[in-house]
PDB file of C-alpha atoms in Angstrom:
ATOM      1  CA  MET A   1      97.789  74.626 117.334  1.00  0.00           C
ATOM      2  CA  ASP A   2      96.608  78.006 118.513  1.00  0.00           C
ATOM      3  CA  THR A   3      99.817  78.622 120.436  1.00  0.00           C
ATOM      4  CA  ALA A   4     101.924  77.752 117.390  1.00  0.00           C
ATOM      5  CA  LEU A   5      99.931  80.196 115.234  1.00  0.00           C
ATOM      6  CA  ASP A   6     100.244  82.860 117.924  1.00  0.00           C
ATOM      7  CA  ILE A   7     104.006  82.392 117.987  1.00  0.00           C
ATOM      8  CA  LEU A   8     104.080  82.592 114.185  1.00  0.00           C
ATOM      9  CA  THR A   9     102.099  85.842 114.355  1.00  0.00           C
ATOM     10  CA  ALA A  10     104.510  87.259 116.915  1.00  0.00           C
ATOM     11  CA  VAL A  11     107.528  86.323 114.781  1.00  0.00           C
ATOM     12  CA  LEU A  12     105.966  87.902 111.676  1.00  0.00           C
ATOM     13  CA  LEU A  13     105.155  91.103 113.590  1.00  0.00           C
ATOM     14  CA  LEU A  14     108.666  91.314 115.011  1.00  0.00           C
ATOM     15  CA  GLY A  15     110.114  90.764 111.542  1.00  0.00           C
ATOM     16  CA  GLY A  16     107.986  93.561 110.115  1.00  0.00           C
ATOM     17  CA  ALA A  17     108.942  95.929 112.918  1.00  0.00           C
ATOM     18  CA  LEU A  18     112.630  95.098 112.427  1.00  0.00           C
ATOM     19  CA  MET A  19     112.240  95.878 108.706  1.00  0.00           C
ATOM     20  CA  SER A  20     110.908  99.320 109.656  1.00  0.00           C
ATOM     21  CA  LEU A  21     113.863  99.726 111.985  1.00  0.00           C
ATOM     22  CA  ALA A  22     116.269  98.723 109.190  1.00  0.00           C
ATOM     23  CA  ALA A  23     114.761 101.347 106.892  1.00  0.00           C
ATOM     24  CA  ALA A  24     114.980 104.017 109.588  1.00  0.00           C
ATOM     25  CA  VAL A  25     118.586 103.160 110.503  1.00  0.00           C
ATOM     26  CA  GLY A  26     119.467 103.271 106.804  1.00  0.00           C
ATOM     27  CA  LEU A  27     117.888 106.721 106.551  1.00  0.00           C
ATOM     28  CA  LEU A  28     119.875 107.864 109.544  1.00  0.00           C
ATOM     29  CA  ARG A  29     123.283 106.423 108.710  1.00  0.00           C
ATOM     30  CA  PHE A  30     123.719 106.366 104.936  1.00  0.00           C
ATOM     31  CA  PRO A  31     125.705 109.177 103.358  1.00  0.00           C
ATOM     32  CA  ASP A  32     123.755 110.307 100.274  1.00  0.00           C
ATOM     33  CA  LEU A  33     120.315 110.344  98.729  1.00  0.00           C
ATOM     34  CA  LEU A  34     120.616 107.309  96.468  1.00  0.00           C
ATOM     35  CA  SER A  35     121.800 104.917  99.174  1.00  0.00           C
ATOM     36  CA  ARG A  36     119.145 106.284 101.538  1.00  0.00           C
ATOM     37  CA  MET A  37     116.550 105.645  98.851  1.00  0.00           C
ATOM     38  CA  HIS A  38     117.633 102.002  98.611  1.00  0.00           C
ATOM     39  CA  ALA A  39     117.467 101.582 102.374  1.00  0.00           C
ATOM     40  CA  ALA A  40     114.062 103.248 102.581  1.00  0.00           C
ATOM     41  CA  THR A  41     112.146 101.541  99.784  1.00  0.00           C
ATOM     42  CA  LYS A  42     113.158  97.896  99.898  1.00  0.00           C
ATOM     43  CA  PRO A  43     112.548  96.922 103.550  1.00  0.00           C
ATOM     44  CA  GLN A  44     109.243  98.805 103.362  1.00  0.00           C
ATOM     45  CA  VAL A  45     107.751  96.316 100.893  1.00  0.00           C
ATOM     46  CA  LEU A  46     108.989  93.221 102.747  1.00  0.00           C
ATOM     47  CA  GLY A  47     107.940  94.692 106.087  1.00  0.00           C
ATOM     48  CA  LEU A  48     104.416  95.349 104.807  1.00  0.00           C
ATOM     49  CA  LEU A  49     104.266  91.746 103.531  1.00  0.00           C
ATOM     50  CA  LEU A  50     105.211  90.439 106.981  1.00  0.00           C
ATOM     51  CA  PHE A  51     102.605  92.664 108.690  1.00  0.00           C
ATOM     52  CA  LEU A  52      99.906  91.535 106.250  1.00  0.00           C
ATOM     53  CA  LEU A  53     100.864  87.872 106.790  1.00  0.00           C
ATOM     54  CA  ALA A  54     100.574  88.458 110.531  1.00  0.00           C
ATOM     55  CA  ILE A  55      97.050  89.838 110.052  1.00  0.00           C
ATOM     56  CA  ALA A  56      96.129  86.840 107.870  1.00  0.00           C
ATOM     57  CA  VAL A  57      97.472  84.317 110.388  1.00  0.00           C
ATOM     58  CA  GLN A  58      95.729  86.067 113.275  1.00  0.00           C
ATOM     59  CA  GLN A  59      92.351  86.441 111.528  1.00  0.00           C
ATOM     60  CA  ARG A  60      92.310  82.904 110.054  1.00  0.00           C
ATOM     61  CA  SER A  61      89.478  83.725 107.678  1.00  0.00           C
ATOM     62  CA  TRP A  62      89.497  83.634 103.879  1.00  0.00           C
ATOM     63  CA  ALA A  63      87.494  86.873 103.698  1.00  0.00           C
ATOM     64  CA  VAL A  64      90.461  89.138 104.471  1.00  0.00           C
ATOM     65  CA  VAL A  65      92.957  87.376 102.183  1.00  0.00           C
ATOM     66  CA  PRO A  66      91.905  89.123  98.904  1.00  0.00           C
ATOM     67  CA  VAL A  67      92.097  92.521 100.594  1.00  0.00           C
ATOM     68  CA  LEU A  68      95.580  91.746 101.899  1.00  0.00           C
ATOM     69  CA  ILE A  69      96.724  90.532  98.474  1.00  0.00           C
ATOM     70  CA  VAL A  70      95.357  93.695  96.819  1.00  0.00           C
ATOM     71  CA  CYS A  71      97.125  95.824  99.419  1.00  0.00           C
ATOM     72  CA  TRP A  72     100.459  94.131  98.792  1.00  0.00           C
ATOM     73  CA  ILE A  73     100.143  94.190  95.011  1.00  0.00           C
ATOM     74  CA  PHE A  74      99.477  97.934  95.104  1.00  0.00           C
ATOM     75  CA  GLN A  75     102.499  98.410  97.343  1.00  0.00           C
ATOM     76  CA  LEU A  76     104.595  96.373  94.888  1.00  0.00           C
ATOM     77  CA  LEU A  77     103.372  98.562  92.025  1.00  0.00           C
ATOM     78  CA  THR A  78     103.771 101.953  93.686  1.00  0.00           C
ATOM     79  CA  ALA A  79     107.014 101.588  95.660  1.00  0.00           C
ATOM     80  CA  PRO A  80     109.241 101.267  92.534  1.00  0.00           C
ATOM     81  CA  VAL A  81     107.484 104.246  90.920  1.00  0.00           C
ATOM     82  CA  SER A  82     108.223 106.567  93.808  1.00  0.00           C
ATOM     83  CA  ALA A  83     111.774 105.208  94.171  1.00  0.00           C
ATOM     84  CA  HIS A  84     112.389 105.748  90.457  1.00  0.00           C
ATOM     85  CA  MET A  85     111.058 109.305  90.521  1.00  0.00           C
ATOM     86  CA  VAL A  86     113.057 110.223  93.621  1.00  0.00           C
ATOM     87  CA  GLY A  87     116.225 108.652  92.206  1.00  0.00           C
ATOM     88  CA  ARG A  88     115.772 110.424  88.885  1.00  0.00           C
ATOM     89  CA  ALA A  89     115.177 113.807  90.489  1.00  0.00           C
ATOM     90  CA  GLY A  90     118.133 113.176  92.800  1.00  0.00           C
ATOM     91  CA  TYR A  91     120.431 112.430  89.872  1.00  0.00           C
ATOM     92  CA  ARG A  92     119.308 115.506  87.950  1.00  0.00           C
ATOM     93  CA  THR A  93     119.702 117.861  90.882  1.00  0.00           C
ATOM     94  CA  LYS A  94     123.074 116.269  91.773  1.00  0.00           C
ATOM     95  CA  HIS A  95     122.073 115.062  95.214  1.00  0.00           C
ATOM     96  CA  LEU A  96     124.458 112.187  94.987  1.00  0.00           C
ATOM     97  CA  ARG A  97     128.090 111.594  95.770  1.00  0.00           C
ATOM     98  CA  LYS A  98     129.849 110.480  92.617  1.00  0.00           C
ATOM     99  CA  ASP A  99     132.819 109.197  94.595  1.00  0.00           C
ATOM    100  CA  LEU A 100     130.573 106.566  96.212  1.00  0.00           C
ATOM    101  CA  LEU A 101     129.339 105.159  92.905  1.00  0.00           C
ATOM    102  CA  SER A 102     131.306 102.208  91.579  1.00  0.00           C
ATOM    103  CA  MET A 103     129.722 102.721  88.159  1.00  0.00           C
ATOM    104  CA  ASP A 104     127.657 105.537  86.686  1.00  0.00           C
ATOM    105  CA  ASP A 105     125.651 104.200  83.743  1.00  0.00           C
ATOM    106  CA  LEU A 106     124.196 107.602  82.930  1.00  0.00           C
ATOM    107  CA  ASP A 107     127.570 109.359  82.689  1.00  0.00           C
ATOM    108  CA  ASP A 108     128.154 108.428  79.027  1.00  0.00           C
ATOM    109  CA  VAL A 109     124.607 109.399  78.052  1.00  0.00           C
ATOM    110  CA  VAL A 110     124.850 112.791  79.736  1.00  0.00           C
ATOM    111  CA  GLU A 111     128.294 113.406  78.182  1.00  0.00           C
ATOM    112  CA  HIS A 112     127.026 112.447  74.718  1.00  0.00           C
ATOM    113  CA  ALA A 113     123.992 114.718  74.986  1.00  0.00           C
ATOM    114  CA  ALA A 114     126.191 117.605  76.157  1.00  0.00           C
ATOM    115  CA  THR A 115     128.599 117.279  73.209  1.00  0.00           C
ATOM    116  CA  ARG A 116     125.745 117.045  70.746  1.00  0.00           C
ATOM    117  CA  ARG A 117     124.158 120.147  72.177  1.00  0.00           C
ATOM    118  CA  ARG A 118     127.496 121.966  71.971  1.00  0.00           C
ATOM    119  CA  GLU A 119     127.964 120.961  68.302  1.00  0.00           C
ATOM    120  CA  ALA A 120     124.452 122.102  67.461  1.00  0.00           C
ATOM    121  CA  GLY A 121     125.206 125.417  69.165  1.00  0.00           C
ATOM    122  CA  ASP A 122     128.461 125.832  67.141  1.00  0.00           C
ATOM    123  CA  ARG A 123     126.631 125.128  63.898  1.00  0.00           C
ATOM    124  CA  ALA A 124     123.946 127.647  64.752  1.00  0.00           C
ATOM    125  CA  SER A 125     126.509 130.377  65.535  1.00  0.00           C
ATOM    126  CA  ASN A 126     128.442 129.702  62.270  1.00  0.00           C
ATOM    127  CA  GLU A 127     125.422 130.193  60.086  1.00  0.00           C
TER     128      GLU A 127
ATOM    129  CA  MET B   1     101.423  88.388 123.898  1.00  0.00           C
ATOM    130  CA  SER B   2     101.514  91.814 125.566  1.00  0.00           C
ATOM    131  CA  VAL B   3     105.309  91.529 125.835  1.00  0.00           C
ATOM    132  CA  ILE B   4     105.461  91.185 122.054  1.00  0.00           C
ATOM    133  CA  LEU B   5     103.155  94.193 121.719  1.00  0.00           C
ATOM    134  CA  GLY B   6     105.537  96.214 123.874  1.00  0.00           C
ATOM    135  CA  ILE B   7     108.603  95.154 121.869  1.00  0.00           C
ATOM    136  CA  VAL B   8     106.923  95.916 118.537  1.00  0.00           C
ATOM    137  CA  ALA B   9     105.735  99.300 119.828  1.00  0.00           C
ATOM    138  CA  VAL B  10     109.220 100.232 121.059  1.00  0.00           C
ATOM    139  CA  ILE B  11     110.874  99.181 117.776  1.00  0.00           C
ATOM    140  CA  LEU B  12     108.326 101.118 115.711  1.00  0.00           C
ATOM    141  CA  GLY B  13     108.703 104.138 118.001  1.00  0.00           C
ATOM    142  CA  ILE B  14     112.490 104.166 117.615  1.00  0.00           C
ATOM    143  CA  SER B  15     112.137 103.827 113.835  1.00  0.00           C
ATOM    144  CA  ALA B  16     109.661 106.723 113.773  1.00  0.00           C
ATOM    145  CA  LEU B  17     112.080 108.882 115.777  1.00  0.00           C
ATOM    146  CA  PHE B  18     114.920 108.119 113.320  1.00  0.00           C
ATOM    147  CA  ALA B  19     112.667 108.976 110.379  1.00  0.00           C
ATOM    148  CA  ILE B  20     111.504 112.215 112.023  1.00  0.00           C
ATOM    149  CA  TYR B  21     115.136 113.129 112.675  1.00  0.00           C
ATOM    150  CA  ARG B  22     115.821 112.702 108.960  1.00  0.00           C
ATOM    151  CA  VAL B  23     112.765 114.822 108.108  1.00  0.00           C
ATOM    152  CA  ALA B  24     114.011 117.619 110.351  1.00  0.00           C
ATOM    153  CA  ARG B  25     117.665 117.357 109.316  1.00  0.00           C
ATOM    154  CA  GLY B  26     117.691 115.998 105.783  1.00  0.00           C
ATOM    155  CA  PRO B  27     119.848 118.202 103.571  1.00  0.00           C
ATOM    156  CA  SER B  28     117.528 118.196 100.555  1.00  0.00           C
ATOM    157  CA  ILE B  29     113.774 118.090 100.125  1.00  0.00           C
ATOM    158  CA  LEU B  30     114.129 114.654  98.498  1.00  0.00           C
ATOM    159  CA  ASP B  31     115.634 113.264 101.712  1.00  0.00           C
ATOM    160  CA  ARG B  32     112.689 114.686 103.603  1.00  0.00           C
ATOM    161  CA  VAL B  33     110.046 113.246 101.305  1.00  0.00           C
ATOM    162  CA  LEU B  34     111.791 109.865 101.485  1.00  0.00           C
ATOM    163  CA  ALA B  35     111.739 110.003 105.282  1.00  0.00           C
ATOM    164  CA  VAL B  36     108.045 110.938 105.248  1.00  0.00           C
ATOM    165  CA  ASP B  37     107.401 107.894 103.064  1.00  0.00           C
ATOM    166  CA  VAL B  38     109.150 105.673 105.614  1.00  0.00           C
ATOM    167  CA  LEU B  39     107.144 107.340 108.380  1.00  0.00           C
ATOM    168  CA  LEU B  40     103.942 106.437 106.523  1.00  0.00           C
ATOM    169  CA  ALA B  41     105.104 102.812 106.318  1.00  0.00           C
ATOM    170  CA  ILE B  42     105.804 102.834 110.058  1.00  0.00           C
ATOM    171  CA  VAL B  43     102.311 104.179 110.787  1.00  0.00           C
ATOM    172  CA  GLY B  44     100.909 101.391 108.582  1.00  0.00           C
ATOM    173  CA  GLY B  45     102.916  98.868 110.574  1.00  0.00           C
ATOM    174  CA  ALA B  46     101.528 100.288 113.820  1.00  0.00           C
ATOM    175  CA  LEU B  47      97.983  99.991 112.451  1.00  0.00           C
ATOM    176  CA  ALA B  48      98.664  96.367 111.461  1.00  0.00           C
ATOM    177  CA  ALA B  49     100.088  95.561 114.904  1.00  0.00           C
ATOM    178  CA  ASP B  50      97.032  97.141 116.539  1.00  0.00           C
ATOM    179  CA  MET B  51      94.730  95.044 114.355  1.00  0.00           C
ATOM    180  CA  VAL B  52      96.613  91.859 115.224  1.00  0.00           C
ATOM    181  CA  PHE B  53      96.680  92.424 118.973  1.00  0.00           C
ATOM    182  CA  ASN B  54      93.093  93.622 119.304  1.00  0.00           C
ATOM    183  CA  GLY B  55      91.722  91.139 116.787  1.00  0.00           C
ATOM    184  CA  HIS B  56      89.799  93.434 114.448  1.00  0.00           C
ATOM    185  CA  THR B  57      90.109  94.525 110.826  1.00  0.00           C
ATOM    186  CA  ASN B  58      88.761  98.057 111.082  1.00  0.00           C
ATOM    187  CA  SER B  59      91.878  99.836 109.818  1.00  0.00           C
ATOM    188  CA  LEU B  60      92.530  97.461 106.922  1.00  0.00           C
ATOM    189  CA  VAL B  61      90.939 100.021 104.592  1.00  0.00           C
ATOM    190  CA  ILE B  62      93.455 102.664 105.673  1.00  0.00           C
ATOM    191  CA  LEU B  63      96.299 100.233 104.995  1.00  0.00           C
ATOM    192  CA  VAL B  64      95.014  99.539 101.471  1.00  0.00           C
ATOM    193  CA  ALA B  65      94.395 103.237 100.807  1.00  0.00           C
ATOM    194  CA  THR B  66      97.900 104.256 101.893  1.00  0.00           C
ATOM    195  CA  SER B  67      99.465 101.559  99.736  1.00  0.00           C
ATOM    196  CA  VAL B  68      97.475 102.891  96.755  1.00  0.00           C
ATOM    197  CA  VAL B  69      97.980 106.659  97.162  1.00  0.00           C
ATOM    198  CA  GLY B  70     101.039 106.801  99.428  1.00  0.00           C
ATOM    199  CA  PHE B  71     103.450 107.187  96.538  1.00  0.00           C
ATOM    200  CA  ILE B  72     101.748 110.254  95.060  1.00  0.00           C
ATOM    201  CA  ALA B  73     103.425 112.625  97.526  1.00  0.00           C
ATOM    202  CA  SER B  74     106.968 111.540  96.670  1.00  0.00           C
ATOM    203  CA  VAL B  75     106.247 111.498  92.930  1.00  0.00           C
ATOM    204  CA  THR B  76     104.780 115.011  93.084  1.00  0.00           C
ATOM    205  CA  VAL B  77     107.678 116.443  95.058  1.00  0.00           C
ATOM    206  CA  ALA B  78     110.256 114.661  92.883  1.00  0.00           C
ATOM    207  CA  ARG B  79     108.542 116.028  89.790  1.00  0.00           C
ATOM    208  CA  PHE B  80     108.900 119.642  90.884  1.00  0.00           C
ATOM    209  CA  VAL B  81     112.351 119.554  92.429  1.00  0.00           C
ATOM    210  CA  THR B  82     114.714 121.939  90.667  1.00  0.00           C
ATOM    211  CA  ASP B  83     118.414 122.656  90.667  1.00  0.00           C
ATOM    212  CA  LYS B  84     118.203 126.070  92.285  1.00  0.00           C
ATOM    213  CA  LYS B  85     119.872 126.525  95.623  1.00  0.00           C
TER     214      LYS B  85
END
């Protein structure tokens, strides 16, 4: 039983480490900010889950489980926030390659806002 | 078990090197802050691996604290990034 749990711990640890490696390789290889952001934020959450599961399996006590759950829930709450803020700032400062996007949902919105601002400017100069 | 420790340490070390390369290189400040975030996750993974192999829970608090406040850095930097070259 102990050997099986040890092997499970080892597999979970290796999985978590490989998730970190996936994030790092994505950072290294991907061409622009938005794709790098995807590669960096998603494996991070799953990798942390695997590490926390490894700790739980190795400790085998109920006392640490609430702490681990709290840790993962906070990671789940904060990772999307930072990814959203970085993606938003990246879009606004044009740190993305438009030719790599298959669809740009914000294009219409930006266009619409620009025309409205231009019309408002015309009206103001006519008066 | 020590073989697994070695493998995990090597993988995490390589990942940290890649992330540090992106911090040094990264064309924009957003790339850098993203890479620093990944580096923080890698350090957390190293802490977790240490706890598993040495059978203690001393650094669990650090892990929880980084998962709570780790995002503040990227949010702050992203908030104040501007268009100027």
